[in-house]
mmCIF file of C-alpha atoms in Angstrom:
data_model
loop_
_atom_site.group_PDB
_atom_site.id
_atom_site.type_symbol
_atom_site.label_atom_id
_atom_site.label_comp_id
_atom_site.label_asym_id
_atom_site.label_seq_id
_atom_site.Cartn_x
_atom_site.Cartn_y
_atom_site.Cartn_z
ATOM 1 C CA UNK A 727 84.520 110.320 71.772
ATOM 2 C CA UNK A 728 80.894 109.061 72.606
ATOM 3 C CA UNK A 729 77.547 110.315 72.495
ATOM 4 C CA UNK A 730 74.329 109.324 74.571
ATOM 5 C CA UNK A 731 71.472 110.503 72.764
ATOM 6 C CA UNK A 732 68.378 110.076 74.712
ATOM 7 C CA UNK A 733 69.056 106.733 75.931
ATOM 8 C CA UNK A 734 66.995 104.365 78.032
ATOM 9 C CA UNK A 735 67.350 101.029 79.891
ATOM 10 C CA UNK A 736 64.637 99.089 81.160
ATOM 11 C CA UNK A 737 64.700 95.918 83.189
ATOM 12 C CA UNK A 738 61.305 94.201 82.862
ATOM 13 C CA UNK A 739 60.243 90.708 84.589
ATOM 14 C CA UNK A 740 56.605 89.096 84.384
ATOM 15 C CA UNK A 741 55.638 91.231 87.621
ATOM 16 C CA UNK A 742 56.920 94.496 87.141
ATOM 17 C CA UNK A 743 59.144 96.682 85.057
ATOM 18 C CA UNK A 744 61.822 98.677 86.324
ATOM 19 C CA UNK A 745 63.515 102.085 84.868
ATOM 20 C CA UNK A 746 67.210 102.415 85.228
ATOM 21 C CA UNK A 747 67.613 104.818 82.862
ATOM 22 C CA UNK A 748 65.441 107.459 80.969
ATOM 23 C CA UNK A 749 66.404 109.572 78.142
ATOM 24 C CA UNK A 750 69.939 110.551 79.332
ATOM 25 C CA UNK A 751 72.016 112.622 76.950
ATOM 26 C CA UNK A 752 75.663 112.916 77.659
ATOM 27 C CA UNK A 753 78.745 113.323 75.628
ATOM 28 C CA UNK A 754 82.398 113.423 76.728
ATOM 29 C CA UNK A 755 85.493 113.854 74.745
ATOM 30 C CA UNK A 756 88.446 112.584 74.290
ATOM 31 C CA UNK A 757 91.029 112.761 76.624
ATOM 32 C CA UNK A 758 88.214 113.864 79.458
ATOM 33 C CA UNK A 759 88.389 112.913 83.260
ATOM 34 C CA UNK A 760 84.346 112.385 84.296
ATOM 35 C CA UNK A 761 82.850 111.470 87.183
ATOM 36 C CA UNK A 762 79.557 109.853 87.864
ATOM 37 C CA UNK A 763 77.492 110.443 91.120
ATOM 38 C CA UNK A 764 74.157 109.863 92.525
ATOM 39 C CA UNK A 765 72.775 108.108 95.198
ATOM 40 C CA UNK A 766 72.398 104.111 95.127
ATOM 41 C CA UNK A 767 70.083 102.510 92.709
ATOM 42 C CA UNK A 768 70.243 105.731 90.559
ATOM 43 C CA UNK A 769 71.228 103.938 87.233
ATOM 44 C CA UNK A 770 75.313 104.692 87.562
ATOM 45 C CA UNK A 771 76.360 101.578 87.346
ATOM 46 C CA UNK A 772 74.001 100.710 84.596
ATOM 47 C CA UNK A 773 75.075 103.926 82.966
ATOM 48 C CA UNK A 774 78.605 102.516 83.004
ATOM 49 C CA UNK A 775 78.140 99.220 81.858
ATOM 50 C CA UNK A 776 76.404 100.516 78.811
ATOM 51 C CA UNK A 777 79.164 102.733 77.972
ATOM 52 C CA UNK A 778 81.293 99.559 78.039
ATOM 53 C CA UNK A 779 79.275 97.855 75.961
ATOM 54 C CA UNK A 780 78.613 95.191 78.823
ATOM 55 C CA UNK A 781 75.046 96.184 78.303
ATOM 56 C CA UNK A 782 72.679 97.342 75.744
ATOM 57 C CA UNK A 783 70.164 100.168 75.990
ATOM 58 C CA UNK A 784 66.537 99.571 75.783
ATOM 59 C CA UNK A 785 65.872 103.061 73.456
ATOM 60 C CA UNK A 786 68.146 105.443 71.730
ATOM 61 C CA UNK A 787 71.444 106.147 70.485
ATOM 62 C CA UNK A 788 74.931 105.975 71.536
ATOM 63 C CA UNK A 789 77.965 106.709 69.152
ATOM 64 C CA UNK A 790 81.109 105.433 69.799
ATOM 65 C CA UNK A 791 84.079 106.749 67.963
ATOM 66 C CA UNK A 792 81.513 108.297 65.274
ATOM 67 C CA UNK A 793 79.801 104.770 64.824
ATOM 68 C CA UNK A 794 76.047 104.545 66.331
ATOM 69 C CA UNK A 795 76.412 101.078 68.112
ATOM 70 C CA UNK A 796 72.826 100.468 69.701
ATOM 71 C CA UNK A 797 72.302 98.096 67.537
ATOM 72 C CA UNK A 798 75.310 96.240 67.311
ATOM 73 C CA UNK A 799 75.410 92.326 68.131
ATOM 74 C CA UNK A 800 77.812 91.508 71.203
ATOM 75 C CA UNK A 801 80.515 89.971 68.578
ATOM 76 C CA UNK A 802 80.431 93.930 66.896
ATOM 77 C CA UNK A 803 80.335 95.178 70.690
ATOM 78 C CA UNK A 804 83.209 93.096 71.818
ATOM 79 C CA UNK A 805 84.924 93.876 68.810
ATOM 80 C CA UNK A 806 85.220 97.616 69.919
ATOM 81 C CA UNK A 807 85.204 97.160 73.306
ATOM 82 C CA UNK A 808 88.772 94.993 73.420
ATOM 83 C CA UNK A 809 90.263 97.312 71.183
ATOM 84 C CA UNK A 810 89.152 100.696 72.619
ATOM 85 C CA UNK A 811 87.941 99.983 76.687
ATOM 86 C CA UNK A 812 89.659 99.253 79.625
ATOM 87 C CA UNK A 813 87.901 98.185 82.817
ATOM 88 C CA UNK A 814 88.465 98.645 86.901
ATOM 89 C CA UNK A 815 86.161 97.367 89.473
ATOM 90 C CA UNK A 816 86.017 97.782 93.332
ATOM 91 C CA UNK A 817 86.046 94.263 93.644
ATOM 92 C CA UNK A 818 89.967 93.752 91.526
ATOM 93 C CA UNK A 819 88.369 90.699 89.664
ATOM 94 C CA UNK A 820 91.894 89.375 89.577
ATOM 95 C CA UNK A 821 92.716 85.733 89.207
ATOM 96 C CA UNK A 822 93.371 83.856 92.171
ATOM 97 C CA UNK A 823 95.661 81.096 90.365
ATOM 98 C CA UNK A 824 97.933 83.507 87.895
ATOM 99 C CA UNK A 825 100.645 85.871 89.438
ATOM 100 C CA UNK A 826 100.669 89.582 89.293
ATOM 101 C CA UNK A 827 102.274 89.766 85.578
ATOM 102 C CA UNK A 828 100.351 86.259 84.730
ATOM 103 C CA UNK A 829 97.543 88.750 85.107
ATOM 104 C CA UNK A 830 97.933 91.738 83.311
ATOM 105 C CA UNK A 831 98.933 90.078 80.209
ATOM 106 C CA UNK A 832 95.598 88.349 80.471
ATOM 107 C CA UNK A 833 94.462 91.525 78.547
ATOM 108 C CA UNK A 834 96.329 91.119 76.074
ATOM 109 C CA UNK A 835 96.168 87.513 74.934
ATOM 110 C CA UNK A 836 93.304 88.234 72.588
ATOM 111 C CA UNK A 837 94.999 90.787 70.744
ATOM 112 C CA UNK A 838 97.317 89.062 68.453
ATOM 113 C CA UNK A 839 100.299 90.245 70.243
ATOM 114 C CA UNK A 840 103.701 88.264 70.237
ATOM 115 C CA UNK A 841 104.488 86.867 73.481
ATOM 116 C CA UNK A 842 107.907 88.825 73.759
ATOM 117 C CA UNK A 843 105.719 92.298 72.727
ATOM 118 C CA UNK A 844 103.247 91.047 75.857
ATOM 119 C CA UNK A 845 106.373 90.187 78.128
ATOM 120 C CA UNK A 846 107.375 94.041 77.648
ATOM 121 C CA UNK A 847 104.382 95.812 77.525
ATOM 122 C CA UNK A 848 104.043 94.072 80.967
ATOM 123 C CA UNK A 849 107.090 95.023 82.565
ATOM 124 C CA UNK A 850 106.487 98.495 81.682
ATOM 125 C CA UNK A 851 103.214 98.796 82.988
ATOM 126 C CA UNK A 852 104.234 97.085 86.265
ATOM 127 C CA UNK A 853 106.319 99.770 86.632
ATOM 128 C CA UNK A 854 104.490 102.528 86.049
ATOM 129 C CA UNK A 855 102.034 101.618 88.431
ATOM 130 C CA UNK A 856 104.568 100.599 91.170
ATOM 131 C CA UNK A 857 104.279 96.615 91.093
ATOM 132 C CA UNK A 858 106.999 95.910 89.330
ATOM 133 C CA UNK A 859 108.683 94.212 92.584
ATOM 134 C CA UNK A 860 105.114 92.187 93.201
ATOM 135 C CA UNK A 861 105.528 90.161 89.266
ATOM 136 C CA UNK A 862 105.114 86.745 90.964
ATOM 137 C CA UNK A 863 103.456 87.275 93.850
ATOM 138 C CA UNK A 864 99.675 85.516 93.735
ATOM 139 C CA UNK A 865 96.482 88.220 94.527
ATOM 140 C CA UNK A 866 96.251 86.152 97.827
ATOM 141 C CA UNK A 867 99.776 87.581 98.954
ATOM 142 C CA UNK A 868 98.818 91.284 98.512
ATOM 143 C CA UNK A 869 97.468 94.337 100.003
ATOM 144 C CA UNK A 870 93.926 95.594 98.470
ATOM 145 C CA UNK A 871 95.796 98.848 97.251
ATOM 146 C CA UNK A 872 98.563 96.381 95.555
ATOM 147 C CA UNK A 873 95.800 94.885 93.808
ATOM 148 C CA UNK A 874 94.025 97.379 92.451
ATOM 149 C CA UNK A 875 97.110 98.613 91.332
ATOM 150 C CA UNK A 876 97.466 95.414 89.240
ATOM 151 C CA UNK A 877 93.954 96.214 88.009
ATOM 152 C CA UNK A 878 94.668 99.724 86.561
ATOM 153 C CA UNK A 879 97.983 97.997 85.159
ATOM 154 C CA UNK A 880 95.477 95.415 83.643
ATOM 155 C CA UNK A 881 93.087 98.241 82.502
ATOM 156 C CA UNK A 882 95.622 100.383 80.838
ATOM 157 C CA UNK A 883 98.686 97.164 79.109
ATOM 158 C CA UNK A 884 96.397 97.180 76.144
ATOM 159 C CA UNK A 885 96.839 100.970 75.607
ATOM 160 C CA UNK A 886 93.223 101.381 75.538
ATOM 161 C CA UNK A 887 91.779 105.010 74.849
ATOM 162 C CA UNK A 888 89.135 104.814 77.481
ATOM 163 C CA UNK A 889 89.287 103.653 81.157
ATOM 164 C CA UNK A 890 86.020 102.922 83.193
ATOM 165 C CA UNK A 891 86.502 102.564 86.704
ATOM 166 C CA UNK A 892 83.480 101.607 88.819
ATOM 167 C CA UNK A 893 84.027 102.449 92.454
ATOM 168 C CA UNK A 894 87.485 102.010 92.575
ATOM 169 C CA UNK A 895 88.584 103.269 95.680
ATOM 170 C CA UNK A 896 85.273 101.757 97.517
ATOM 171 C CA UNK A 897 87.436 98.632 98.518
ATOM 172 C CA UNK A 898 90.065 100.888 99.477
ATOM 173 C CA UNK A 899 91.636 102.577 103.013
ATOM 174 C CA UNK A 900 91.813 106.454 102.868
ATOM 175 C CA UNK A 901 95.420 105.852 101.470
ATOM 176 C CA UNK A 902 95.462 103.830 99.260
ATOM 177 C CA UNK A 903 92.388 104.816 97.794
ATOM 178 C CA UNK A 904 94.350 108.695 96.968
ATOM 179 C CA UNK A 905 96.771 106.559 95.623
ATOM 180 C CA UNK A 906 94.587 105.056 92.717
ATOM 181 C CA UNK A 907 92.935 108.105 92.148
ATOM 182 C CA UNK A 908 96.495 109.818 91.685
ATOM 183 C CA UNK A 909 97.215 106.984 89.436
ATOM 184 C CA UNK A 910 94.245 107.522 87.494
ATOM 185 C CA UNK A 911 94.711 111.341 87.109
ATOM 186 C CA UNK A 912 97.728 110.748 86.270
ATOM 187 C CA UNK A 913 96.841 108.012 83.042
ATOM 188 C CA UNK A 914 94.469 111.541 82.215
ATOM 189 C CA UNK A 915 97.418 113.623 82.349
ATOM 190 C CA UNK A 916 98.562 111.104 79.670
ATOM 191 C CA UNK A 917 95.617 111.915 77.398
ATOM 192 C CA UNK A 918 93.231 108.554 78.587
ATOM 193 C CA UNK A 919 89.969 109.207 79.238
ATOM 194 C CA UNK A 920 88.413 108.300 82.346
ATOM 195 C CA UNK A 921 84.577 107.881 83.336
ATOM 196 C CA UNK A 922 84.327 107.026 86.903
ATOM 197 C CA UNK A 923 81.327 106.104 88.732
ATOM 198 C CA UNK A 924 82.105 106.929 93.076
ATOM 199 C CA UNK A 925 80.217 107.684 95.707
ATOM 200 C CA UNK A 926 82.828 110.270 97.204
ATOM 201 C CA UNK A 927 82.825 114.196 96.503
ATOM 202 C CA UNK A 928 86.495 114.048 97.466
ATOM 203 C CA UNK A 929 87.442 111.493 95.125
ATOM 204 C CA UNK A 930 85.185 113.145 92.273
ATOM 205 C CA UNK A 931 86.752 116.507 92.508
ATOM 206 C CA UNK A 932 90.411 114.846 90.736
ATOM 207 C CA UNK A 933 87.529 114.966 87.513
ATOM 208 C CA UNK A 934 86.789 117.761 85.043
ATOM 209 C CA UNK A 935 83.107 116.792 85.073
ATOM 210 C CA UNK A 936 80.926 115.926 87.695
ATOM 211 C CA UNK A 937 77.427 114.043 86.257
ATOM 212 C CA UNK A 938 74.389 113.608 88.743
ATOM 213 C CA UNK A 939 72.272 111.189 88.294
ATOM 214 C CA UNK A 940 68.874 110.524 90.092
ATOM 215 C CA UNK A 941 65.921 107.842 89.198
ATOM 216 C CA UNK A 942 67.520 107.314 85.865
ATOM 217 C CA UNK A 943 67.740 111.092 84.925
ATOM 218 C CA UNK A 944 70.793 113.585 84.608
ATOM 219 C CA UNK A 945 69.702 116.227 87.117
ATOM 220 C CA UNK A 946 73.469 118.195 87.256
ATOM 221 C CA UNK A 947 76.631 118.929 85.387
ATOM 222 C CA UNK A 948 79.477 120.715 86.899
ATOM 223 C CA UNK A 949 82.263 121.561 85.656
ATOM 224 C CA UNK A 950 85.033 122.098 87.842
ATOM 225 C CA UNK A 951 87.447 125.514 87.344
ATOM 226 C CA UNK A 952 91.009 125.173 85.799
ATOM 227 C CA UNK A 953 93.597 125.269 88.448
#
């Protein structure tokens, strides 16, 4: 599905220039579950956000689909990412002012989709994820699990083929935060793939793959055993 091919990212101000990432080579394939680890400041995030085309790499390659996108403006970038990427952050980034359902079909607004298509893609995906009762409730009027279950409902309406989640439990009691993960193995299960960047072993053992990053360089794979 993509391909990192001795990729780098550097950050560089008048005063001094900073590596986040040097020559990492990674690939994962469709319909993967992969976990990212390493300590803080280790490039994950970075690492992430260039998979989601939110960021461009400094040096290198990175196919996409079988297309080598490096060099692609943001418009191309965009272009792919709507279509193919679906997003979940620690911190929700829901909208304060639009309900529950109001939300979710925020994803889908630039996709050409008619509004009774959206309405029902929606309700589905509420349900799936276990929100269905919450549709007009405001972000304000819900737990932090509820939310980021609206977020992996917003992350998955569009029926995108990849799901990035960046530390999406970190904003999360012990509970809840099994619960998302169980909802995120379970959109695997499904055949989505999943990169995940998380700080717990626990929570990177529901992956096939772990990746360990350090200073900008892979430094382990592991693969866990088939149950």
């Amino acid at each position: 599905m993509l391909k990192l091919h001795n990729l780098s990212k550097t950050y560089q101000t008048d005063e001094v220039e900073t590596i986040a990432l040097n020559s990492v080579n990674i690939e994962i394939e469709q319909g993967e579950f992969v976990a990212i680890m390493g300590p803080s400041g280790c490039g994950k995030s970075t690492l992430l956000n260039i998979i989601g085309m939110l960021d461009t790499p400094t040096g290198g390659e990175y196919h996409f689909m079988d297309e080598e996108i490096s060099g692609y403006s943001e418009a191309q970038l965009g272009h792919i990412r709507k279509h193919n990427i679906g997003f979940i952050f620690q911190s929700f980034n829901l909208i304060d002012e639009l309900s529950v359902e109001e939300n979710i079909e925020l994803a889908l607004l630039y996709h050409n989709i008619p509004a009774s298509e959206r309405k029902e893609r929606v309700a589905k995906v509420m349900d799936k994820v276990g929100i269905a009762h919450r549709a007009k409730h405001m972000p304000s009027q819900l737990s932090g699990g509820q939310q980021q279950r609206v977020a992996v409902a917003r992350a998955v309406v569009g029926d995108q083929a990849m799901i990035l989640a960046d530390e999406p439990t970190g904003n999360l009691d012990s509970a809840h935060g099994q619960e998302v993960m169980e909802m995120l193995q379970a959109l695997n299960d499904e055949g989505t793939t999943i990169v995940m960047v998380t700080h717990s072993p626990s929570h990177a053992d529901y992956a096939r793959r772990t990746i360990n990053l350090f200073d900008g360089h892979v430094v382990t794979e592991n693969v866990r055993a088939a149950e």
